[in-house]
Coordinates of C-alpha atoms and ligand atoms in Angstrom, one line a residue:
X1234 CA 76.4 28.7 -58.7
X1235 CA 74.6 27.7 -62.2
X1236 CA 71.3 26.6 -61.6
X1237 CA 68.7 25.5 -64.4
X1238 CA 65.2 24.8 -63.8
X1239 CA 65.2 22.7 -60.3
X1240 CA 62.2 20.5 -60.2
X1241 CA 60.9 18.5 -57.2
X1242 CA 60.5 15.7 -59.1
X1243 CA 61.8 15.4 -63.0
X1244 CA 59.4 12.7 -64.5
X1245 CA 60.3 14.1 -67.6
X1246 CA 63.9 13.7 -67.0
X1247 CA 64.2 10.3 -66.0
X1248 CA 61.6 9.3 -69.0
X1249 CA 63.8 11.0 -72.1
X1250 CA 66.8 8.5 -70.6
X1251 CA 64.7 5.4 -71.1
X1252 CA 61.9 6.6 -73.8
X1253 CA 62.7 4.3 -76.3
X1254 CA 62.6 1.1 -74.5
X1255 CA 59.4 2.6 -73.0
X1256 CA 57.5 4.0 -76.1
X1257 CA 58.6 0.5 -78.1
X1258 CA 56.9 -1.6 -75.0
X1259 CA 53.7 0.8 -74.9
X1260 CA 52.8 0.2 -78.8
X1261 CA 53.3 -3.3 -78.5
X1262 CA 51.4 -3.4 -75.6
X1263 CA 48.2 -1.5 -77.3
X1264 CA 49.1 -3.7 -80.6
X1265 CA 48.4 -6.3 -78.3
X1266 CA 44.9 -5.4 -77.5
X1267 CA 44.8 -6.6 -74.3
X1268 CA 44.5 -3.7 -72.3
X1269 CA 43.6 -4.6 -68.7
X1270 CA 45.5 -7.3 -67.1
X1271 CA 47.1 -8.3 -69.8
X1272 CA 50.2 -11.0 -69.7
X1273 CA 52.4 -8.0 -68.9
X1274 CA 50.9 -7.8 -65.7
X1275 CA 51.5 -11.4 -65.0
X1276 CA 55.0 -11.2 -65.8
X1277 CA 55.7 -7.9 -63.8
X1278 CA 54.1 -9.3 -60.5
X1279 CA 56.5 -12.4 -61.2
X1280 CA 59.3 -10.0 -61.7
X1281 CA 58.2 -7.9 -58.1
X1282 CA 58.1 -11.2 -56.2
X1283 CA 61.4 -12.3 -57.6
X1284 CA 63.2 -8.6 -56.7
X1285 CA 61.0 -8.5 -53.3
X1286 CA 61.7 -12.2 -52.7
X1287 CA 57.7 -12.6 -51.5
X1288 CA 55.5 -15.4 -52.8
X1289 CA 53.0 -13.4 -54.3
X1290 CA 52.6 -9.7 -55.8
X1291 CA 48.5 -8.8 -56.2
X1292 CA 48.6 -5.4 -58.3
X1293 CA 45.6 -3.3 -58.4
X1294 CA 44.5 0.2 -59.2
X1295 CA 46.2 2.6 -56.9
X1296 CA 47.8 2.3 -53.1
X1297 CA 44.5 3.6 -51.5
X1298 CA 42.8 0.2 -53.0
X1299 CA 45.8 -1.6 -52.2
X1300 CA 45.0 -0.8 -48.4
X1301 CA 41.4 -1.1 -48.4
X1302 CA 41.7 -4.8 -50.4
X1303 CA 44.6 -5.5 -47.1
X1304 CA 41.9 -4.9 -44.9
X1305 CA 39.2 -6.5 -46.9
X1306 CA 41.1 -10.1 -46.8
X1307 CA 41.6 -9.5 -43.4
X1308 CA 37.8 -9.2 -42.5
X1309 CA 38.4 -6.3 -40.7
X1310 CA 35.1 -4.3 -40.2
X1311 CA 33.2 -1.7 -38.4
X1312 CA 33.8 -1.8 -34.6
X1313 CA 37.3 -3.2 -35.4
X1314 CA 40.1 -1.2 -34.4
X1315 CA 43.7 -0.5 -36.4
X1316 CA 46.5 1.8 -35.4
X1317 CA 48.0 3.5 -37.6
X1318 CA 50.3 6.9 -37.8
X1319 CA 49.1 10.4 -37.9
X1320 CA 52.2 11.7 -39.4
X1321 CA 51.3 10.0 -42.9
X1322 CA 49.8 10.4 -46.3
X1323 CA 45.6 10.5 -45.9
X1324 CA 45.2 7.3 -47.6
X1325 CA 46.7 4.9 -44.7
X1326 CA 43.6 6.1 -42.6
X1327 CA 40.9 6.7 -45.3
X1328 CA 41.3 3.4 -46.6
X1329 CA 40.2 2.3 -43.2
X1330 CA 37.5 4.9 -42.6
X1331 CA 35.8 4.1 -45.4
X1332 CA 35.4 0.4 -44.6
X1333 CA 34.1 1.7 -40.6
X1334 CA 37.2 0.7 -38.9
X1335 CA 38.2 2.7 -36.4
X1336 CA 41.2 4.3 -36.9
X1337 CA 43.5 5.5 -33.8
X1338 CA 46.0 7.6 -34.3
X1339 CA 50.0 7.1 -32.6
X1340 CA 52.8 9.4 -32.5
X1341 CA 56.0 8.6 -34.2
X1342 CA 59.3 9.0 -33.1
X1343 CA 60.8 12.8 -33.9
X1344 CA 63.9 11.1 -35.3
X1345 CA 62.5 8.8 -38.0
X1346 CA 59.3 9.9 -38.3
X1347 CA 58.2 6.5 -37.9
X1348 CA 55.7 5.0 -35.3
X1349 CA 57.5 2.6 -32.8
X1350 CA 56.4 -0.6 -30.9
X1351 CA 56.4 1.4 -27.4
X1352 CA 54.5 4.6 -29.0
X1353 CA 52.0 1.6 -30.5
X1354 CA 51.5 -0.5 -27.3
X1355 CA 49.6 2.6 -25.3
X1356 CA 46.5 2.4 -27.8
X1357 CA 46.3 -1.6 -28.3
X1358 CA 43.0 -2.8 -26.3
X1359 CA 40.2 -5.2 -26.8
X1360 CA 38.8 -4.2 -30.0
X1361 CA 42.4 -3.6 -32.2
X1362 CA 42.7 -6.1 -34.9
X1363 CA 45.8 -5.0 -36.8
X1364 CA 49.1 -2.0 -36.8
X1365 CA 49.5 -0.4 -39.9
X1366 CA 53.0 1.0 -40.3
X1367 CA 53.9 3.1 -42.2
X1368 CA 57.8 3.2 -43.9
X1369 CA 57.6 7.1 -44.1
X1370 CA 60.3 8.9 -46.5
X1371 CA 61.9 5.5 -47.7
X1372 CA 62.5 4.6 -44.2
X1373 CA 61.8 1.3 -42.9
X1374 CA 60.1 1.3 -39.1
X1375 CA 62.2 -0.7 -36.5
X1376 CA 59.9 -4.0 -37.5
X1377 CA 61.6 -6.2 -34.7
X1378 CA 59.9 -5.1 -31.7
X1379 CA 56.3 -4.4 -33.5
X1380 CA 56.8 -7.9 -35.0
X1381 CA 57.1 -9.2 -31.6
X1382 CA 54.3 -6.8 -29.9
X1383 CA 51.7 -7.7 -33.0
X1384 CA 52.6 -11.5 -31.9
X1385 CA 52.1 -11.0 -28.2
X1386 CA 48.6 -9.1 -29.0
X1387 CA 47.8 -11.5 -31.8
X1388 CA 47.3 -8.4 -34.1
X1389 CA 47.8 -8.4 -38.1
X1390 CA 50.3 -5.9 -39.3
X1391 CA 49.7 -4.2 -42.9
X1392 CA 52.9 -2.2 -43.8
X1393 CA 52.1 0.9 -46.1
X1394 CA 55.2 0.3 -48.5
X1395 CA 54.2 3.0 -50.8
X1396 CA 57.0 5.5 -50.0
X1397 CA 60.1 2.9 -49.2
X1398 CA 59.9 0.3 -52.3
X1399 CA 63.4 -1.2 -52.7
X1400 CA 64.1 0.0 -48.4
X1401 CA 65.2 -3.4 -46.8
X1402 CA 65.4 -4.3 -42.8
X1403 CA 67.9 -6.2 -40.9
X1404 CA 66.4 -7.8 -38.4
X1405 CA 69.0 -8.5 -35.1
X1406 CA 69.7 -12.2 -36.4
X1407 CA 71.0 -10.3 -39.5
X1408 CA 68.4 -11.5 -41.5
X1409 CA 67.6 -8.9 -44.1
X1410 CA 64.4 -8.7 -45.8
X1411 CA 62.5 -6.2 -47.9
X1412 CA 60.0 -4.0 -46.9
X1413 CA 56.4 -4.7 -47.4
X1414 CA 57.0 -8.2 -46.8
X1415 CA 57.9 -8.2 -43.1
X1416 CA 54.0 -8.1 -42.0
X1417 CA 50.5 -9.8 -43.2
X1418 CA 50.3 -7.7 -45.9
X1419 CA 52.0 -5.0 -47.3
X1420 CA 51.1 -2.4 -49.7
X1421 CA 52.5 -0.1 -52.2
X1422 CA 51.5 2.5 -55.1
X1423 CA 52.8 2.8 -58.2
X1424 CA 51.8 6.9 -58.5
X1425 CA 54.7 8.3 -60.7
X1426 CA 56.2 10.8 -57.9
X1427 CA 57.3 7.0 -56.3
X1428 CA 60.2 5.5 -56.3
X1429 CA 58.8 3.1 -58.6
X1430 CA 56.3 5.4 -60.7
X1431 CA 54.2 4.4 -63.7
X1432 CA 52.4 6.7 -66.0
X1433 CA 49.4 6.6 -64.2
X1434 CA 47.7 5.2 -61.5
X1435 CA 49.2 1.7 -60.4
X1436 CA 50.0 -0.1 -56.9
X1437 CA 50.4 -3.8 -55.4
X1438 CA 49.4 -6.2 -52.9
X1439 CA 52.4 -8.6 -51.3
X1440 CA 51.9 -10.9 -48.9
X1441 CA 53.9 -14.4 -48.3
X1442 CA 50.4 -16.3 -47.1
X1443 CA 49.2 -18.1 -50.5
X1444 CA 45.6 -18.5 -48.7
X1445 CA 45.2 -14.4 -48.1
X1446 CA 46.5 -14.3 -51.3
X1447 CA 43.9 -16.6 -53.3
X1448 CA 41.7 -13.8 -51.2
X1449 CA 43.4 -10.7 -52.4
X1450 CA 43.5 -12.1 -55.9
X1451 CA 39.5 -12.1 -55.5
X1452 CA 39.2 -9.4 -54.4
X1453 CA 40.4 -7.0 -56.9
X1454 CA 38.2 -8.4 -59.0
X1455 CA 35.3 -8.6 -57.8
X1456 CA 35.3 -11.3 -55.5
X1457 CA 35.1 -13.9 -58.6
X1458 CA 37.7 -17.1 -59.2
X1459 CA 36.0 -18.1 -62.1
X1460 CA 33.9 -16.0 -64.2
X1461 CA 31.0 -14.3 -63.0
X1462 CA 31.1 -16.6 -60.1
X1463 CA 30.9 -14.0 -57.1
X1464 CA 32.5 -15.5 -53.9
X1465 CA 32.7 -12.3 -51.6
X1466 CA 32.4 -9.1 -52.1
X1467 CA 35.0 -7.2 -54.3
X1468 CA 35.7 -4.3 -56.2
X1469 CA 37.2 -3.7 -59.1
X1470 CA 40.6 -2.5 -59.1
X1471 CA 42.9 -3.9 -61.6
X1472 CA 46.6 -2.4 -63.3
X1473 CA 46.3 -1.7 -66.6
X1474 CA 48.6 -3.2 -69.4
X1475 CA 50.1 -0.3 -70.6
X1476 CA 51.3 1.1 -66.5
X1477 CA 52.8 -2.9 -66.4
X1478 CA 54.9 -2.5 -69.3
X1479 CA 56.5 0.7 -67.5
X1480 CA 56.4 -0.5 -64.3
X1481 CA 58.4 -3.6 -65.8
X1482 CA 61.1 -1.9 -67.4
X1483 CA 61.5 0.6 -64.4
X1484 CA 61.7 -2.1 -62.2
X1485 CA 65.5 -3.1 -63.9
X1486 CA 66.1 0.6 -62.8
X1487 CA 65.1 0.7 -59.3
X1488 CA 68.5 0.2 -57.4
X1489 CA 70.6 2.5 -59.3
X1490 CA 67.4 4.9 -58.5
X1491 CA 67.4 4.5 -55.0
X1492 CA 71.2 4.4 -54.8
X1493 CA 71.6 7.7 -56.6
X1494 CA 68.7 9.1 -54.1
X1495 CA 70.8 7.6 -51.5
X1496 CA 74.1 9.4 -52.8
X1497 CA 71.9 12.9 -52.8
X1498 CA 70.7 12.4 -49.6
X1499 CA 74.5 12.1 -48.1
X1500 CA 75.6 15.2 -50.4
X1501 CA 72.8 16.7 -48.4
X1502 CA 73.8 15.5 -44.8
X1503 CA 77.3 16.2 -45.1
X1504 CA 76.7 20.0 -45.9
X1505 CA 73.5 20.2 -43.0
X1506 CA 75.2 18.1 -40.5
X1507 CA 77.5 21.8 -39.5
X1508 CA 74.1 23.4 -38.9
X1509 CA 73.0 23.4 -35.5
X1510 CA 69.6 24.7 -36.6
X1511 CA 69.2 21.6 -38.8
X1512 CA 68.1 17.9 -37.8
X1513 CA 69.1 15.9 -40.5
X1514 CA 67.5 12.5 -40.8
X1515 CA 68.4 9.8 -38.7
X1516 CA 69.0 6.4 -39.8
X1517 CA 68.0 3.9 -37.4
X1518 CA 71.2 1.6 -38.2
X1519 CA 69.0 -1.5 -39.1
X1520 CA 67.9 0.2 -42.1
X1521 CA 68.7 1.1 -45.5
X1522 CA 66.6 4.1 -46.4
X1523 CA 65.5 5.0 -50.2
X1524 CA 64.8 8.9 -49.4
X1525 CA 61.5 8.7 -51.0
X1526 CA 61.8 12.0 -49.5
X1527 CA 64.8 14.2 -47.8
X1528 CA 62.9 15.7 -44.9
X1529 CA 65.0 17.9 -42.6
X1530 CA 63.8 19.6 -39.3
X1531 CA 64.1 23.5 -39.0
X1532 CA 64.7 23.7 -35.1
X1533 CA 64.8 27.6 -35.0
X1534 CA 61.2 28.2 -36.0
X1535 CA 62.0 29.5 -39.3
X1536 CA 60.6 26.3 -41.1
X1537 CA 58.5 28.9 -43.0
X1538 CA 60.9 31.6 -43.6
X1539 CA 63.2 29.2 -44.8
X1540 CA 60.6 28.0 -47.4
X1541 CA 59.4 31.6 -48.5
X1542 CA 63.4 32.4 -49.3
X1543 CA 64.1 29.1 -51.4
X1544 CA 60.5 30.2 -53.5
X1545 CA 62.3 33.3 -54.2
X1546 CA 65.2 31.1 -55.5
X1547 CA 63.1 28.9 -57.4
X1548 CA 64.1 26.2 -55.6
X1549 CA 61.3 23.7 -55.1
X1550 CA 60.4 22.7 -51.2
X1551 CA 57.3 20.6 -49.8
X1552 CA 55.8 20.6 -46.4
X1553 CA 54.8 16.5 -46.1
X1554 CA 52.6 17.2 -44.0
X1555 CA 50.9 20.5 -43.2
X1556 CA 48.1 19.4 -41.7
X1557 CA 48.3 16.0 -39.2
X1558 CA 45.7 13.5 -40.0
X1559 CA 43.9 13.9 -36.6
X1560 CA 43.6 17.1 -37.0
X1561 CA 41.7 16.8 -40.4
X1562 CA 38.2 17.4 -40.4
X1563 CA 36.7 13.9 -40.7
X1564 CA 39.2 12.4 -38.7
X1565 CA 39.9 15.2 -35.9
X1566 CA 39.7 14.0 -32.3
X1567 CA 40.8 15.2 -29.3
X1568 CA 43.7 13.6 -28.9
X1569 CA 47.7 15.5 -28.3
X1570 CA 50.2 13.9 -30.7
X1571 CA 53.1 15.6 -29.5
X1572 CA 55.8 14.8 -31.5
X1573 CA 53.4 14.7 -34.9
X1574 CA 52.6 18.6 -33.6
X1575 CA 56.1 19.5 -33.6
X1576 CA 56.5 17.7 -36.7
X1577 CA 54.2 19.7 -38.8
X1578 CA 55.5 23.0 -37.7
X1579 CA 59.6 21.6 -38.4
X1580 CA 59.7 19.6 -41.2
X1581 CA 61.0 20.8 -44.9
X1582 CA 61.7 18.1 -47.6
X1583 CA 63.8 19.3 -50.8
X1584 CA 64.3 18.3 -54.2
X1585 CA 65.7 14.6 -54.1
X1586 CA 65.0 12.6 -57.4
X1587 CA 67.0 10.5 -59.9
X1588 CA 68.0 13.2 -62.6
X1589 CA 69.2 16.0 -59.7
X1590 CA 72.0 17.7 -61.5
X1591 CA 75.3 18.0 -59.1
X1592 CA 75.5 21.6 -59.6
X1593 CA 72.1 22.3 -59.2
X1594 CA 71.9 20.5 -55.7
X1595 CA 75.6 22.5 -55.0
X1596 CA 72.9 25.7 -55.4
X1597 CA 70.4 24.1 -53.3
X1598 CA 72.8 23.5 -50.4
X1599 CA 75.0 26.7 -50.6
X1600 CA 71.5 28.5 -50.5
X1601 CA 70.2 26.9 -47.4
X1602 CA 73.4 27.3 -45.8
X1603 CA 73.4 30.9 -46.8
X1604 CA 69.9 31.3 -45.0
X1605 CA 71.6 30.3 -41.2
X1606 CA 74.4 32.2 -41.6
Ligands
PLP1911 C1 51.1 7.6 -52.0 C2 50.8 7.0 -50.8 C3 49.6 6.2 -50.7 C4 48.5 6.1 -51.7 O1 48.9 5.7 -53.0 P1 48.0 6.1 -54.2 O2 48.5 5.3 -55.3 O3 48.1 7.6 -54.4 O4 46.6 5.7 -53.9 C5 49.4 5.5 -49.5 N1 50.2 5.7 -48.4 C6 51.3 6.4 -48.5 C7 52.2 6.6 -47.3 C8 51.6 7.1 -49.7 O5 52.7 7.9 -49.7

């Protein structure tokens, strides 16, 4: 049982594998001088739509803009209504909030984690303009029946990509397409704990509709076509040169990424599977998940024990999330998720990241099963 120096995520890791290409591209891009927006980020948006196989790739500042610019081209506005998961990162609702949308909350599915077209269908009434969902973990939502419910409502749907880049869904006429390009809009970030991380701050805008697009474009900069020519009102949220020319070369590395997350993640389910106080996570068969996270559920009530005895190990663990978004001050309402309740008392993700040694996840699991026995 050797174990050295477990990290949740090794940024530093996967960087010292690639540096060279990466430290080459970085001083070309600054010899370049042109810092913002530069051709870099031209060609890396060309290079996202070609992986993605969407018509156009927007990038911007961070994911939070990247959702608030969806909404913005949308001309949703205060009174309007979206629906949108508790169980998520803050930024799916806040970029709503802070445009007046009203944000109502759904309950996901204990399972996936994910919110589901007959959890959605409840909340849908006069005033809701779009579903957000929200491909939590790496795990693509079952995007058939929301598809068809957004359809029958006439509702928008804005995917929050930011955790499942590279995740694809197979539809049941076997189509397969990628995630964040199954809705409207979809929307991803670039933060370096993603699956495709810059340096920095950094996310993206997809959508296959060229006219939201010209919109989007706008948008980020903004609200101006041509030069201090201000159409609609904008903001300013643009990627710099530098996070392109990583997210450029990472892109090349994505698969084998996701696939080595993907060969962790089975390590992992074949050792938990045996342990009847474990839920490992299910994958709705339609899917191929990129374990942005590996989130198990602790059914004995010992989520917290659990975590407490891997601290002592030194082995890294995260609660995602501790705290539901309705229940969070500015959002809190009334209302009983119960699933999303259960959630945040269950769930424990591990260590799951491109540069996890063998041995060192062989001392993660032989600890955890230790703890049950
Ligand atoms: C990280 C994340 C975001 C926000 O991305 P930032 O780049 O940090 O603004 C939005 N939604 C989800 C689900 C995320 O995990």
């Amino acid at each position: 049982m050797k174990k050295t120096n477990i990290q949740m995520v090794d940024l530093m890791g996967q960087y010292s594998k690639i540096k060279n290409e990466i430290d080459q591209n970085i001083i070309s891009s600054i010899e370049s001088g042109r810092f913002v927006n530069g051709p870099i980020v031209q060609k890396f948006s060309e290079n996202l739509s070609n992986y993605l196989n969407v018509k156009n790739v927007i990038c911007c500042a961070n994911g939070t803009d990247a959702l608030q610019i969806a909404f913005m081209a949308l001309d949703l506005k205060k009174g309007d209504e979206i629906i949108c998961p508790s169980w998520t990162y803050i930024a799916t609702a806040e970029a709503a909030a802070i445009l007046g949308i009203k944000v109502v909350f759904c309950d996901v599915d204990l399972d996936t984690f994910n919110i589901t077209a007959d959890l959605i269908e409840p909340h849908i009434n006069d005033n809701t303009k779009a579903i957000v969902p929200v491909h939590l973990y790496g795990q693509s939502c079952d995007m058939a029946p929301i598809i068809k419910l957004a359809e029958e409502y006439d509702l928008k749907i804005i995917e929050d990509n930011a955790q499942a880049i590279g995740c694809k869904y197979t539809f049941p006429s076997e189509e397969i397409k990628f995630t964040g390009t199954l809705g409207h809009i979809g929307t991803t970030s670039f933060y370096p704990s993603k699956n495709l991380g810059c340096y920095g701050d950094g996310g993206a805008i997809f959508t296959n509709d060229n006219n939201l697009a010209n919109k989007l474009r706008m948008i980020v900069n903004h609200g101006e076509k041509i030069k201090y020519h201000h159409e609609i009102i904008g903001c300013n949220s643009r990627l710099d040169s530098i996070q392109a020319e990583i997210l450029n070369i990472k892109l090349k590395y994505l698969d084998e990424y996701n696939t080595n997350r993907k060969i962790m993640a089975n390590n992992y389910n074949l050792a938990f599977n045996k342990i009847n106080q474990i839920k490992t996570p299910k994958v709705i068969s339609d899917s191929i998940h990129v374990y942005h996270q590996y989130t198990l559920r602790i059914l004995n009530g010992k989520r917290d024990e659990l975590k407490s005895y891997l601290n002592d190990l030194e082995i890294p663990s995260m609660i995602y999330y501790p705290i539901p978004i309705h229940k969070q001050k500015p959002y809190r309402n009334n209302q009983t998720l119960k699933n999303t309740d259960i959630l945040s008392d269950e769930v424990i993700s591990l260590p799951i990241h491109t540069e996890l040694e063998n041995s060192n996840q062989d001392y993660i699991i032989e600890s955890v099963i230790k703890f049950f026995k």
